Coordinates of N, CA and C in Angstrom, one line a residue:
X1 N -16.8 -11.3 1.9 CA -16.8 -11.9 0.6 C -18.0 -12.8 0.5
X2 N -18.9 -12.1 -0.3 CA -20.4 -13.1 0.0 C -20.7 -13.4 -1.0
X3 N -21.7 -14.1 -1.6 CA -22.3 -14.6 -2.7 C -23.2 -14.1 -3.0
X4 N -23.6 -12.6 -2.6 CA -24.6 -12.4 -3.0 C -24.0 -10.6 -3.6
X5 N -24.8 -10.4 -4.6 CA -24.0 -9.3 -5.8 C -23.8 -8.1 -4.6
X6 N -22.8 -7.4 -5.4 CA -22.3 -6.2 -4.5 C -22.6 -5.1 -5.3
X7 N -22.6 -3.8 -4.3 CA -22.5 -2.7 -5.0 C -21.4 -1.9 -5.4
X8 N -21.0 -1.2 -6.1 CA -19.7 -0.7 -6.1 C -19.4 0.4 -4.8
X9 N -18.0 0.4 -4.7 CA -18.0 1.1 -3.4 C -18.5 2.9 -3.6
X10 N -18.6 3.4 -2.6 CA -19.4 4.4 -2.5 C -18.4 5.0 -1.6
X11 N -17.7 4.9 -0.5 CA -16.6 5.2 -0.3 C -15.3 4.5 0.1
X12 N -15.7 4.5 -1.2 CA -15.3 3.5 -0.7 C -14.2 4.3 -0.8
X13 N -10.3 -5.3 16.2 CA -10.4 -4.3 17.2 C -10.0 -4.9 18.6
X14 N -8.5 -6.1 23.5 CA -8.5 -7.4 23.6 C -9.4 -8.1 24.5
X15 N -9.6 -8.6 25.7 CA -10.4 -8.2 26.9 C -10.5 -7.2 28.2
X16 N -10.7 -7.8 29.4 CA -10.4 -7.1 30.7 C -8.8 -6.5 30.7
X17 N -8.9 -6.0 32.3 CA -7.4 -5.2 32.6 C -6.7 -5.0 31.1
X18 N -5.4 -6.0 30.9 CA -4.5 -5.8 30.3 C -4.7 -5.5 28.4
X19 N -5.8 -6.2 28.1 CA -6.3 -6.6 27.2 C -7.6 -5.7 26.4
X20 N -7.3 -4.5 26.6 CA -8.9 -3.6 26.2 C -8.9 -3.9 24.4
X21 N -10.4 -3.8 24.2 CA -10.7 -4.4 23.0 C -10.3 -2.8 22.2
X22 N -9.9 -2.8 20.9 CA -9.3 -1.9 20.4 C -10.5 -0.5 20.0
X23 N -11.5 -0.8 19.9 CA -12.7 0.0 19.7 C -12.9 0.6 20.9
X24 N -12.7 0.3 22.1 CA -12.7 1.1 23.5 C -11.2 1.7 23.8
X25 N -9.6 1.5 23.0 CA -9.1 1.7 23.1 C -9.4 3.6 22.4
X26 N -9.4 3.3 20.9 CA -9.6 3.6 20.4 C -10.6 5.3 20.5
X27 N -11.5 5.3 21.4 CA -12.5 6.3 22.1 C -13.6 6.1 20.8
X28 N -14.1 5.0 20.6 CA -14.9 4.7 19.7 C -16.4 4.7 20.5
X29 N -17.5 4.4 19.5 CA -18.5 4.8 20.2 C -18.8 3.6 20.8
X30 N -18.4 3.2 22.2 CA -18.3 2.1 22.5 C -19.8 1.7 23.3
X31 N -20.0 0.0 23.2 CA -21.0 -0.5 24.2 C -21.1 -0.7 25.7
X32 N -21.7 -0.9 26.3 CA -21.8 -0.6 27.5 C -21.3 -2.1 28.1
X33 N -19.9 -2.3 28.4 CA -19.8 -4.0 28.6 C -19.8 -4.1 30.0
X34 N -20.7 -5.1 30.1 CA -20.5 -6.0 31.3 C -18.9 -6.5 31.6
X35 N -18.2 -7.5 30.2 CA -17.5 -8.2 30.6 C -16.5 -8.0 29.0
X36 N -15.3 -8.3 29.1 CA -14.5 -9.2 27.8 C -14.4 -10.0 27.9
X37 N -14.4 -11.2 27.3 CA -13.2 -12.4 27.7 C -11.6 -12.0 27.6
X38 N -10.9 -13.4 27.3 CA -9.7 -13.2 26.9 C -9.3 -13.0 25.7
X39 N -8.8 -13.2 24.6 CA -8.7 -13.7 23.2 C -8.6 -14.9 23.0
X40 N -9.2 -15.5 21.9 CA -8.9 -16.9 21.9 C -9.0 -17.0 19.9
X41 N -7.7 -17.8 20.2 CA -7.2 -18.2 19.0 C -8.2 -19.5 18.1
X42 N -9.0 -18.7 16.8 CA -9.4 -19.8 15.7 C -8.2 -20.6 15.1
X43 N -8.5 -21.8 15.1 CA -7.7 -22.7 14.6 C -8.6 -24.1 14.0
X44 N -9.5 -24.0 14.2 CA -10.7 -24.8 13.3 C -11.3 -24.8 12.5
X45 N -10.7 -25.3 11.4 CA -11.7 -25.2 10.2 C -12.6 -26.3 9.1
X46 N -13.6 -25.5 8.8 CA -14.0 -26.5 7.4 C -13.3 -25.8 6.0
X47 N -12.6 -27.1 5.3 CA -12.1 -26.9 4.1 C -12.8 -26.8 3.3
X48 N -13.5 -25.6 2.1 CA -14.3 -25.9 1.1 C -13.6 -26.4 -0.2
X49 N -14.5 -27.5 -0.5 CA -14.5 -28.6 -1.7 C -15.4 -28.3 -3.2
X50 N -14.9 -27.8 -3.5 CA -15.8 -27.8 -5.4 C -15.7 -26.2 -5.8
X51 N -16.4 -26.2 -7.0 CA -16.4 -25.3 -8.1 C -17.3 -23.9 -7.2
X52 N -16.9 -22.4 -7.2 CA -17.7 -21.5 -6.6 C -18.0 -20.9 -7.8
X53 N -19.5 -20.8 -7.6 CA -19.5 -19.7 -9.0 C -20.6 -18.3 -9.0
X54 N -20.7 -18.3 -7.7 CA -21.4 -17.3 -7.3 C -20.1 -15.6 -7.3
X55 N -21.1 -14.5 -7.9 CA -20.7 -13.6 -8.4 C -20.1 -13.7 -9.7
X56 N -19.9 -14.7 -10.7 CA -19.3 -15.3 -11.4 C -18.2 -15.4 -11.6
X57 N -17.4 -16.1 -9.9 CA -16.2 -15.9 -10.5 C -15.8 -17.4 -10.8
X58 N -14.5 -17.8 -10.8 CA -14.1 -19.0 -11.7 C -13.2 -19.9 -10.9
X59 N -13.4 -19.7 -9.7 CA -12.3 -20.7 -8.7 C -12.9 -21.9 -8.5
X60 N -12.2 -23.3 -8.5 CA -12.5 -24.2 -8.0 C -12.2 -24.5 -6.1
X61 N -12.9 -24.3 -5.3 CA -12.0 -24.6 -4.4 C -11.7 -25.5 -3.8
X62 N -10.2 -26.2 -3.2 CA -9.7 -27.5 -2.6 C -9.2 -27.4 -1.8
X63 N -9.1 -28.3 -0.2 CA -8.7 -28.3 0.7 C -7.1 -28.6 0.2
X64 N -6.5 -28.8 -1.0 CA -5.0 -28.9 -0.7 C -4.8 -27.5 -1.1
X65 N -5.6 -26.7 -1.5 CA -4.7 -25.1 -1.2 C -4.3 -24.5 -0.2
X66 N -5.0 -25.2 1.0 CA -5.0 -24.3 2.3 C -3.8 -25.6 2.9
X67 N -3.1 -25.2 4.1 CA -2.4 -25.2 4.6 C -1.7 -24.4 6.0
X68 N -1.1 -25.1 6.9 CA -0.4 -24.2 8.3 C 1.2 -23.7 7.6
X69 N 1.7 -23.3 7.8 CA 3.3 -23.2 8.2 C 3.7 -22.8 9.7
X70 N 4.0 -23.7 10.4 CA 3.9 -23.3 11.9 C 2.7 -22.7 12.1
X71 N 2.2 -21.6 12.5 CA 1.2 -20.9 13.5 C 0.4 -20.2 12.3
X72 N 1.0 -19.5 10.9 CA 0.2 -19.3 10.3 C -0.5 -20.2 8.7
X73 N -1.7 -19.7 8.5 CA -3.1 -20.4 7.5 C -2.3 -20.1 6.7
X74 N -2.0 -21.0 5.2 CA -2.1 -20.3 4.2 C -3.1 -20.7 3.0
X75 N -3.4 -19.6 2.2 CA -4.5 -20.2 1.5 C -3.5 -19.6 -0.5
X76 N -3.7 -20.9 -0.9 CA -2.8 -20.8 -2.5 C -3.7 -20.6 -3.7
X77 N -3.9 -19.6 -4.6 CA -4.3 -19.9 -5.6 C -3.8 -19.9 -6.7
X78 N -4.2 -20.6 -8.3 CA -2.8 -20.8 -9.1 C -3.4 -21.2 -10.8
X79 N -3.3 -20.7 -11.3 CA -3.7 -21.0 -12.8 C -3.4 -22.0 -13.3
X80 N -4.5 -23.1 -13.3 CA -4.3 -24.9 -13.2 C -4.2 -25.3 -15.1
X81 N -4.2 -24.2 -16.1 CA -4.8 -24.0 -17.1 C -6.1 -24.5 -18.2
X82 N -6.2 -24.0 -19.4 CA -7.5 -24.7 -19.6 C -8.4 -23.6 -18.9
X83 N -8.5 -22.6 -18.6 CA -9.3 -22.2 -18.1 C -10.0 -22.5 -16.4
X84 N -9.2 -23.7 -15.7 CA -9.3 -24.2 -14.1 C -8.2 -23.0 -13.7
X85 N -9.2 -22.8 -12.5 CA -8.4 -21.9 -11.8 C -9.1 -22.6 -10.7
X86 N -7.8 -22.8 -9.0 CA -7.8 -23.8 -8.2 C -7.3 -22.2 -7.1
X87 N -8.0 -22.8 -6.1 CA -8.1 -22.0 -4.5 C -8.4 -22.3 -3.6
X88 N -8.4 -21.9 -2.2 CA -8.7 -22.1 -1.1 C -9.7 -21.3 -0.2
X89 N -9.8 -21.7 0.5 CA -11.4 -21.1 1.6 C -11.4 -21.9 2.5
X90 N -11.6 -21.5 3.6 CA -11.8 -22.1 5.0 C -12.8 -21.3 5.6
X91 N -13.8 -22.2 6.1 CA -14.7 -21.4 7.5 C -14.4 -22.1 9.0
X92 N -14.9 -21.1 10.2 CA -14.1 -21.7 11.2 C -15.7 -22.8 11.5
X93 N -15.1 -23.8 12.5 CA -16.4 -24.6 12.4 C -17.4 -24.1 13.6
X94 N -16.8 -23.3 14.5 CA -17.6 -23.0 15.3 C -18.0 -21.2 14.5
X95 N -19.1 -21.1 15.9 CA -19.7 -19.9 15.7 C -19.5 -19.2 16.4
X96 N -19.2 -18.1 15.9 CA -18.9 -17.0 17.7 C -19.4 -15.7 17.9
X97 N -19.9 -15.0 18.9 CA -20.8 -13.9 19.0 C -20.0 -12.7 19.0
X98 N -20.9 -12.2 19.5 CA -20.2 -10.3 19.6 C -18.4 -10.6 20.1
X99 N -18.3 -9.4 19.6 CA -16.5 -9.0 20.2 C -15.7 -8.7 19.1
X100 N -14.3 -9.1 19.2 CA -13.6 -8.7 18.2 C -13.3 -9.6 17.0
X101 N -13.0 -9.6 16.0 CA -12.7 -10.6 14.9 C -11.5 -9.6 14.2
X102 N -10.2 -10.2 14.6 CA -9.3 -9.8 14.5 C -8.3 -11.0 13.1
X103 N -8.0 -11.0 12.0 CA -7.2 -11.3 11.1 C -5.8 -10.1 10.6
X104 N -4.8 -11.1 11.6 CA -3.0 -10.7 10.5 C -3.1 -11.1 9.3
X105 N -3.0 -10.2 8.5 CA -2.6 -11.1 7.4 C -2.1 -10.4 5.9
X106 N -1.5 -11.2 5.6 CA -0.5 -10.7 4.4 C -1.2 -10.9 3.0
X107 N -1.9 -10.0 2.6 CA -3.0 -10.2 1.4 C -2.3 -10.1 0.0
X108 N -2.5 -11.2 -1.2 CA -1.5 -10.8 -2.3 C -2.0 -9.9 -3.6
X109 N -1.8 -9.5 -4.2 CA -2.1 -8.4 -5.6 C -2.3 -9.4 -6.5
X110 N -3.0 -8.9 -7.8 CA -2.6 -9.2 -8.9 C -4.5 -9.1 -9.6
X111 N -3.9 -9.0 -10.5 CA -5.2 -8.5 -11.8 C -6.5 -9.8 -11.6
X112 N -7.5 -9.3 -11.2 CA -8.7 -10.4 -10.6 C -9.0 -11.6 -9.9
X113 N -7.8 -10.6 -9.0 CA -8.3 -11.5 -7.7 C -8.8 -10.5 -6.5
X114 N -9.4 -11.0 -6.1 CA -10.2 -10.9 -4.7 C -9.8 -11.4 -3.4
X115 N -8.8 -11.6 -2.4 CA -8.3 -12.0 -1.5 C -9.4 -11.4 0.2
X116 N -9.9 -12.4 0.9 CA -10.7 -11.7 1.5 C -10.5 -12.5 3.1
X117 N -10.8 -11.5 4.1 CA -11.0 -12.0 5.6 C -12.2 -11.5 6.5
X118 N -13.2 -12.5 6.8 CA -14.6 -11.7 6.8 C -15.3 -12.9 8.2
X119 N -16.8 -12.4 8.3 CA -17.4 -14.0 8.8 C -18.9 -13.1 7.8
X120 N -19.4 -14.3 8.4 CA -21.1 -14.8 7.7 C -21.7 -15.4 9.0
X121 N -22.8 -15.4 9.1 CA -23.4 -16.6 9.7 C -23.5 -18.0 8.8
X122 N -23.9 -17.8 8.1 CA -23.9 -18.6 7.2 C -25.0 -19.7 6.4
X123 N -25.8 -19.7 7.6 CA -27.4 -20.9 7.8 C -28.4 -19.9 8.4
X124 N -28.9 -18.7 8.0 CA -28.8 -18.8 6.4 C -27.5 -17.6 6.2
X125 N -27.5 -17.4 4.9 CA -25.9 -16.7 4.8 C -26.1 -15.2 5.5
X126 N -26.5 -14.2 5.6 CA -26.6 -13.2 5.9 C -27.1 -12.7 7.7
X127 N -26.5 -12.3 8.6 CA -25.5 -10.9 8.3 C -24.0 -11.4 7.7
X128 N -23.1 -10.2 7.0 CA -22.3 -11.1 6.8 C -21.2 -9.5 7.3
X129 N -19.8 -9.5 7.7 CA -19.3 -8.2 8.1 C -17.7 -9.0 7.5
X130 N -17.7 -7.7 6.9 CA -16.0 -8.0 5.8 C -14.9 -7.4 6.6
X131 N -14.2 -8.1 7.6 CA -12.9 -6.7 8.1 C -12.1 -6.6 7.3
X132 N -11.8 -7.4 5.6 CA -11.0 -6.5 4.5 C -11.4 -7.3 3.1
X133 N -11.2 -6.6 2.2 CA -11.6 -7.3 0.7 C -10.6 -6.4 -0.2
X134 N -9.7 -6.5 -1.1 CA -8.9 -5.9 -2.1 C -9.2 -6.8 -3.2
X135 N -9.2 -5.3 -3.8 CA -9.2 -6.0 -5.3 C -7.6 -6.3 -5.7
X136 N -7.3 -7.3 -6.6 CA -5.9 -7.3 -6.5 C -5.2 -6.7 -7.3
X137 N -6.2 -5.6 -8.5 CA -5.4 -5.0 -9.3 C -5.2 -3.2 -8.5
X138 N -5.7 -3.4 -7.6 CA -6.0 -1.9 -6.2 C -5.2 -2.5 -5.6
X139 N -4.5 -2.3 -5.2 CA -3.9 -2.6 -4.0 C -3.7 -1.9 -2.7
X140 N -3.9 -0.5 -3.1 CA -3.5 0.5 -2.1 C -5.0 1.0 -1.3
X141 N -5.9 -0.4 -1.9 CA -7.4 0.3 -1.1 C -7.4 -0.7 -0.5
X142 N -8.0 -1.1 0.7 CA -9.0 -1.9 1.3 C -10.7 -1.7 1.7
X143 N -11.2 -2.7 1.6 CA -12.6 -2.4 1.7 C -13.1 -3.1 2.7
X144 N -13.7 -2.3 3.7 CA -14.7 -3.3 4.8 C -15.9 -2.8 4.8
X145 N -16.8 -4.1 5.0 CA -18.4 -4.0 4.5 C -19.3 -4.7 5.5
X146 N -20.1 -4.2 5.8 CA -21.6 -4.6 6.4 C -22.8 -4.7 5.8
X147 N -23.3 -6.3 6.1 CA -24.5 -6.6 5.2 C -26.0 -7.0 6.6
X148 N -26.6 -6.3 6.0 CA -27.7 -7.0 7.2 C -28.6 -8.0 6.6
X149 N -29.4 -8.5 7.2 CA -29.9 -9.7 7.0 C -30.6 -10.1 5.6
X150 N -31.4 -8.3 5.4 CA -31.7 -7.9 3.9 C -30.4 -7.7 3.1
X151 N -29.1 -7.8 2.9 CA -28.3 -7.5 2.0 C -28.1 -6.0 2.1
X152 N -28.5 -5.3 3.0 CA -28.4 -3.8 3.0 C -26.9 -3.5 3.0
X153 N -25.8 -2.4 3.1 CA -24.9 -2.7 3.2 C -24.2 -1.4 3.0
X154 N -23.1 -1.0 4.3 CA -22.8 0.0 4.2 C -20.9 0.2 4.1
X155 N -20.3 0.9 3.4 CA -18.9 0.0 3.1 C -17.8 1.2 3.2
X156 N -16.7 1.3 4.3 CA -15.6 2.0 4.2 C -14.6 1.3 3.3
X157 N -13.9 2.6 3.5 CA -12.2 2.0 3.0 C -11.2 2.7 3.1
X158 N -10.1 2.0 3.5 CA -8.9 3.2 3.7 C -7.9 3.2 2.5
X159 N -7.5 3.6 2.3 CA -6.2 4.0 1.3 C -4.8 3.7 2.0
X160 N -3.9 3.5 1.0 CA -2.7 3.5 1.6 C -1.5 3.4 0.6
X161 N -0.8 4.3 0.3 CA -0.2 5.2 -1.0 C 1.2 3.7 -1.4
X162 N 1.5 3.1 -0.6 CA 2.6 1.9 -0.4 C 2.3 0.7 -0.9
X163 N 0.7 0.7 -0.4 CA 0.0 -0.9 -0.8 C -0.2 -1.3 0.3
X164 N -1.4 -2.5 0.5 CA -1.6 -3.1 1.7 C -0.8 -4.7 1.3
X165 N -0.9 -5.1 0.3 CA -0.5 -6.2 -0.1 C 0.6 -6.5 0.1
X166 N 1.1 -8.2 0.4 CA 2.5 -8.5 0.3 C 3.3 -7.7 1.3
X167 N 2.5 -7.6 2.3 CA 2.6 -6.8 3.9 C 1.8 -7.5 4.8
X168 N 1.7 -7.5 5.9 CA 1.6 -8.0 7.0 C 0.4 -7.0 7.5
X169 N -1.0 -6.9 8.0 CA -1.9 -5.4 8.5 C -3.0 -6.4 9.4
X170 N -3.5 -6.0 10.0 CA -4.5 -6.4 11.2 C -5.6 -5.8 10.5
X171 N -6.9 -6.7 10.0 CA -7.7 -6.2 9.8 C -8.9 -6.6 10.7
X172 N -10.0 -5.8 10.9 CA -10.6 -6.1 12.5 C -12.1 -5.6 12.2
X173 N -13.1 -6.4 12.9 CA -14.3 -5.5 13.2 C -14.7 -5.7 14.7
X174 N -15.1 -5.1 15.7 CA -15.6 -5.4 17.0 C -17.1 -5.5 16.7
X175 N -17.8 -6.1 17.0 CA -19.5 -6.2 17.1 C -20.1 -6.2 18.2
X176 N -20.4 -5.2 18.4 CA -21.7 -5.5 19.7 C -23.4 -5.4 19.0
X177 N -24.3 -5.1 20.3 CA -25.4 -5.8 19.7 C -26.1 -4.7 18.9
X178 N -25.8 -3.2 19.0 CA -25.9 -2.8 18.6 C -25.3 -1.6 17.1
X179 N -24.0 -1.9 17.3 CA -23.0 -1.5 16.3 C -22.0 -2.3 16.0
X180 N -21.4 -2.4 14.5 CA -20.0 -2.4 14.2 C -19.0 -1.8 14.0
X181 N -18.0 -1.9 14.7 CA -17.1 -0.5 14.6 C -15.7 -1.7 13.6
X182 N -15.3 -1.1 12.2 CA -14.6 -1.3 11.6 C -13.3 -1.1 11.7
X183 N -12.0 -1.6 11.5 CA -10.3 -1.0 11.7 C -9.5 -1.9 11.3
X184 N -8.6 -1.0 10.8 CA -7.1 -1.4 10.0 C -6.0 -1.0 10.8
X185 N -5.4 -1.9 11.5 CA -4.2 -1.9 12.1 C -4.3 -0.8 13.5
X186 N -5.3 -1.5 14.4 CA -5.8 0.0 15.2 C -6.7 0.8 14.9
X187 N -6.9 1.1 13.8 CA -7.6 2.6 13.8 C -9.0 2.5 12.8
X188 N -9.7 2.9 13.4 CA -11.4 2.7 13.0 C -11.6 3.6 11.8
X189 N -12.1 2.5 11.0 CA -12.2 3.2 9.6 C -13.9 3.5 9.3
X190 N -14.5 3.0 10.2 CA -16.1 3.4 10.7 C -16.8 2.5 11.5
X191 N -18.0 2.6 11.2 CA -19.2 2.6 12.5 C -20.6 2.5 11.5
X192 N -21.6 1.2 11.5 CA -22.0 0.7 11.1 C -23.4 0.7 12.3
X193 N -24.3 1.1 12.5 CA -25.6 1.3 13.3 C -26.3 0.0 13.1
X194 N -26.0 -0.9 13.5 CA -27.4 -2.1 13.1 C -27.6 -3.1 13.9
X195 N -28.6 -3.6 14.9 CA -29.0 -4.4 16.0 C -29.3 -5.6 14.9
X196 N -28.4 -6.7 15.2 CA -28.7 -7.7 15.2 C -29.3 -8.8 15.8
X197 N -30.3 -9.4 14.5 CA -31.3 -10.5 15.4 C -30.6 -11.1 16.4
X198 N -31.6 -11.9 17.6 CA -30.9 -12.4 18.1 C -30.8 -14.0 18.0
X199 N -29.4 -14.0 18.9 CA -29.2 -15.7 18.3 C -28.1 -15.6 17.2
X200 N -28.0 -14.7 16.9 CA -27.1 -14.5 15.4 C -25.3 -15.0 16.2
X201 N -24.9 -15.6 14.9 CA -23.6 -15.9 15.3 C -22.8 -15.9 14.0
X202 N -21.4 -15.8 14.0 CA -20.7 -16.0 13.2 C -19.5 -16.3 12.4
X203 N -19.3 -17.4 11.7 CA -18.1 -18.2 11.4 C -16.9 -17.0 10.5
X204 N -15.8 -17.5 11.2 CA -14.6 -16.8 10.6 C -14.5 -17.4 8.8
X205 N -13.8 -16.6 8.4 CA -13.9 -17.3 7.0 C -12.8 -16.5 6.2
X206 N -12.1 -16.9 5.5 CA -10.7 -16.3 4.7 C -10.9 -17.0 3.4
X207 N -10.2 -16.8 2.6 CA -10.5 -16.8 1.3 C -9.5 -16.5 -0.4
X208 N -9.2 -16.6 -1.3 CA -8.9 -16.2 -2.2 C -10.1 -16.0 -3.4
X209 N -10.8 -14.9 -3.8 CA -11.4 -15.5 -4.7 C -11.0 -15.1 -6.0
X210 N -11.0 -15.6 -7.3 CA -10.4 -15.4 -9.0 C -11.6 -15.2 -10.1
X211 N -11.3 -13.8 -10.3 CA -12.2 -13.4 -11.3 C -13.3 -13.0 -10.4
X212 N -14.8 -12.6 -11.3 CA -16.0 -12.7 -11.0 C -16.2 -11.2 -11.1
X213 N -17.7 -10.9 -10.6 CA -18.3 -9.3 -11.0 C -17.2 -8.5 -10.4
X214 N -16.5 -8.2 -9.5 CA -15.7 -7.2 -8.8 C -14.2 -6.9 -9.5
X215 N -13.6 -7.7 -9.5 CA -12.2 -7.9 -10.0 C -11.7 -7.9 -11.1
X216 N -12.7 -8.6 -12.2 CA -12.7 -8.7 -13.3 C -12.2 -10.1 -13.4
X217 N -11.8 -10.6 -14.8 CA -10.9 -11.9 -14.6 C -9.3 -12.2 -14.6
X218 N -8.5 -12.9 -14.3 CA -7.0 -12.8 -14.2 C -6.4 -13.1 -15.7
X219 N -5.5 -12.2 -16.4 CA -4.6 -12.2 -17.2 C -3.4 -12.9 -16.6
X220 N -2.2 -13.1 -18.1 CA -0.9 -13.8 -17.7 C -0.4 -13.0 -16.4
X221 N -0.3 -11.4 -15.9 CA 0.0 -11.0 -15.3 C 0.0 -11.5 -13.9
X222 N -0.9 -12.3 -13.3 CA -1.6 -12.4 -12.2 C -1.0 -13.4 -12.1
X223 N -0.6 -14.3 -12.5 CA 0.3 -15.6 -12.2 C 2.1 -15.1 -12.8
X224 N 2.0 -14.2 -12.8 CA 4.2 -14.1 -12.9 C 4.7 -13.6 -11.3
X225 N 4.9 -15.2 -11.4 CA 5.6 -15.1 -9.9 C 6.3 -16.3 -10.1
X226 N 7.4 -16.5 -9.0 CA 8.1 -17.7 -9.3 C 7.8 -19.2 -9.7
X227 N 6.9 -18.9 -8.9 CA 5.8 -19.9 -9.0 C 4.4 -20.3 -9.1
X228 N 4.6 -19.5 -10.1 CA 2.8 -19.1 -10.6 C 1.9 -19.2 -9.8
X229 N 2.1 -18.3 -8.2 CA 1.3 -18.8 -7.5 C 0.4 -17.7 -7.2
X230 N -0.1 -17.2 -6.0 CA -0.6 -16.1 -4.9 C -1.0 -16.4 -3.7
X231 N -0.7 -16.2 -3.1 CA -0.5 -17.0 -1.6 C -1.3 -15.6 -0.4
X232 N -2.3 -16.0 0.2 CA -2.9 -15.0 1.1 C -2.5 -16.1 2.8
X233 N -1.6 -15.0 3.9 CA -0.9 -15.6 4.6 C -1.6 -14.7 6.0
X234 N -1.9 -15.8 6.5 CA -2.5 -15.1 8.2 C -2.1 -15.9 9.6
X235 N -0.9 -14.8 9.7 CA -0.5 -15.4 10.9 C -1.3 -15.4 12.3
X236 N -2.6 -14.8 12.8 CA -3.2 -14.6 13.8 C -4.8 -14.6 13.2
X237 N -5.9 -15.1 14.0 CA -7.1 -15.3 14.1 C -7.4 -15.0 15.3
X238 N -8.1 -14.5 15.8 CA -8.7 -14.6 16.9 C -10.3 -13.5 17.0
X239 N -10.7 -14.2 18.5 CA -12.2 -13.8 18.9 C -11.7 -12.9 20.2
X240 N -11.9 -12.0 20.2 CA -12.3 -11.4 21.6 C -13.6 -11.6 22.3
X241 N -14.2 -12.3 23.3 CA -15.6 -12.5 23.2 C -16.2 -10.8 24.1
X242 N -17.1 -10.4 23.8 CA -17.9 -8.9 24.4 C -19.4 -9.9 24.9
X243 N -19.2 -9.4 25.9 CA -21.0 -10.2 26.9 C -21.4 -8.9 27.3
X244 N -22.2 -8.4 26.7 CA -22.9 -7.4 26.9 C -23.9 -7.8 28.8

C-alpha cells in the first residue's frame, strides 16, 4: 500500500528443525540459508495521525481506529460524514530484515476501499513488498506487489471464487537477498528476482485505505453494516528472521 501511483494489475511464508520457512517448504526457489531464527511476534507499533492524501484517497487517519481484542490488531474505518472519512494504520516501530512477513487476517469488502498488509522501508519509502491489497468492491482477487527502489514493480494475484474477505487467510512474503517469493495461505503465488541494497530493512504495516486512484470512492453501500463500520482483523504478525 504505497503512496506512490500504481499500475493497473497485469496479472494480476517458520525457522530451524521444526519450523521450516514456508518458501523452502514449499520447493520454492529457495536461498542458500546459513540459519532461521525462531518466529517472533510484531506487537509494536506507531499509530498514524492526520489526513492521507496520497493516491487521492480521502481517509483521515487516527490512532482510536486501531485497537487489540486479546491477541488480535484491529484496524476500523467508518463514514464520519460531511465527506470525513476516519481510519487506521499502524507501522511496526522496529525494522526487520530478510525472512518471512507473515499477516492472519480477516480483510473486509465494500465499494472503495482498499484494506492492505504490506512493509516499506520507509526512510526513504521505497523498497516496498505487498503480501496482500483488495480492492473492496473485488473481493475474490488478491494482489501482491514488489517495488524496487525505482518504483519498478512486478504484481501477482490469486483468485478465489468464495471471496477472500470476511475470512480469516495468511498472507506472506519470504525475502532473501536476492529474491521474493510471494504466498497465500501456503502456497506461492510468485517469485520476484531483485537484490536489495544493502542495509535495507523493513517496517510491518497494515492499513484500511478509502477511496483514491485504485478503488474508486465509497458509496452508501460500503458503510451498510450494523454499524456502519469495516473492520480489517489480524490475529498473527510475525518475522521469521533468514541470515543468509
Amino acid at each position: 500500500m504505497t503512496s506512490i501511483p500504481r499500475r493497473p494489475s497485469r496479472r494480476r511464508v517458520l525457522g530451524a528443525a521444526l519450523a521450516v520457512p514456508p518458501a523452502l517448504m514449499l520447493g520454492a526457489s529457495a536461498a542458500r540459508a546459513d540459519s532461521w531464527g525462531a518466529p517472533v511476534t510484531v506487537s509494536s507499533w506507531n499509530k498514524i495521525n492526520g489526513r492521507w492524501t496520497a493516491n487521492n484517497e480521502l481517509e483521515t487517519y487516527t490512532p482510536d481506529c486501531v485497537w487489540y481484542e486479546g491477541d488480535t490488531l484491529v484496524i476500523k474505518a467508518y463514514n464520519a460524514g460531511g465527506g470525513v472519512y476516519y481510519s487506521g494504520r499502524v507501522e511496526s516501530t522496529a525494522l526487520y530484515g530478510y525472512g518471512t512477513y507473515s499477516f492472519t487476517a480477516n480483510m473486509p469488502n465494500g465499494q472503495g476501499l482498499l484494506p492492505a498488509v504490506w512493509a516499506a522501508y520507509l526512510n526513504p519509502w521505497l523498497p516496498e513488498f505487498d503480501a496482500a491489497e483488495i480492492v473492496g468492491q473485488n473481493p475474490n482477487v488478491v494482489h501482491q506487489t514488489s517495488h524496487d527502489v525505482n518504483n519498478a514493480q512486478q504484481q501477482f494475484s490469486k483468485t478465489n471464487t468464495s471471496g477472500w474477505t470476511n475470512a480469516y487467510h495468511t498472507y506472506s512474503f519470504s525475502w532473501f537477498p536476492d529474491h521474493i517469493d510471494f504466498a497465500v495461505d501456503g502456497t506461492i503465488t510468485g517469485t520476484t528476482w531483485y537484490r536489495t541494497p544493502a542495509g535495507t530493512g523493513m517496517h510491518f504495516i497494515a492499513n484500511i485505505a478509502v477511496g483514491g486512484d485504485w478503488p474508486g470512492n465509497p458509496d452508501s453501500s460500503t458503510w451498510a453494516t450494523a454499524d456502519g463500520a469495516r473492520y480489517l482483523k489480524i490475529s498473527s504478525i510475525t518475522h521469521t528472521p533468514y541470515n543468509p
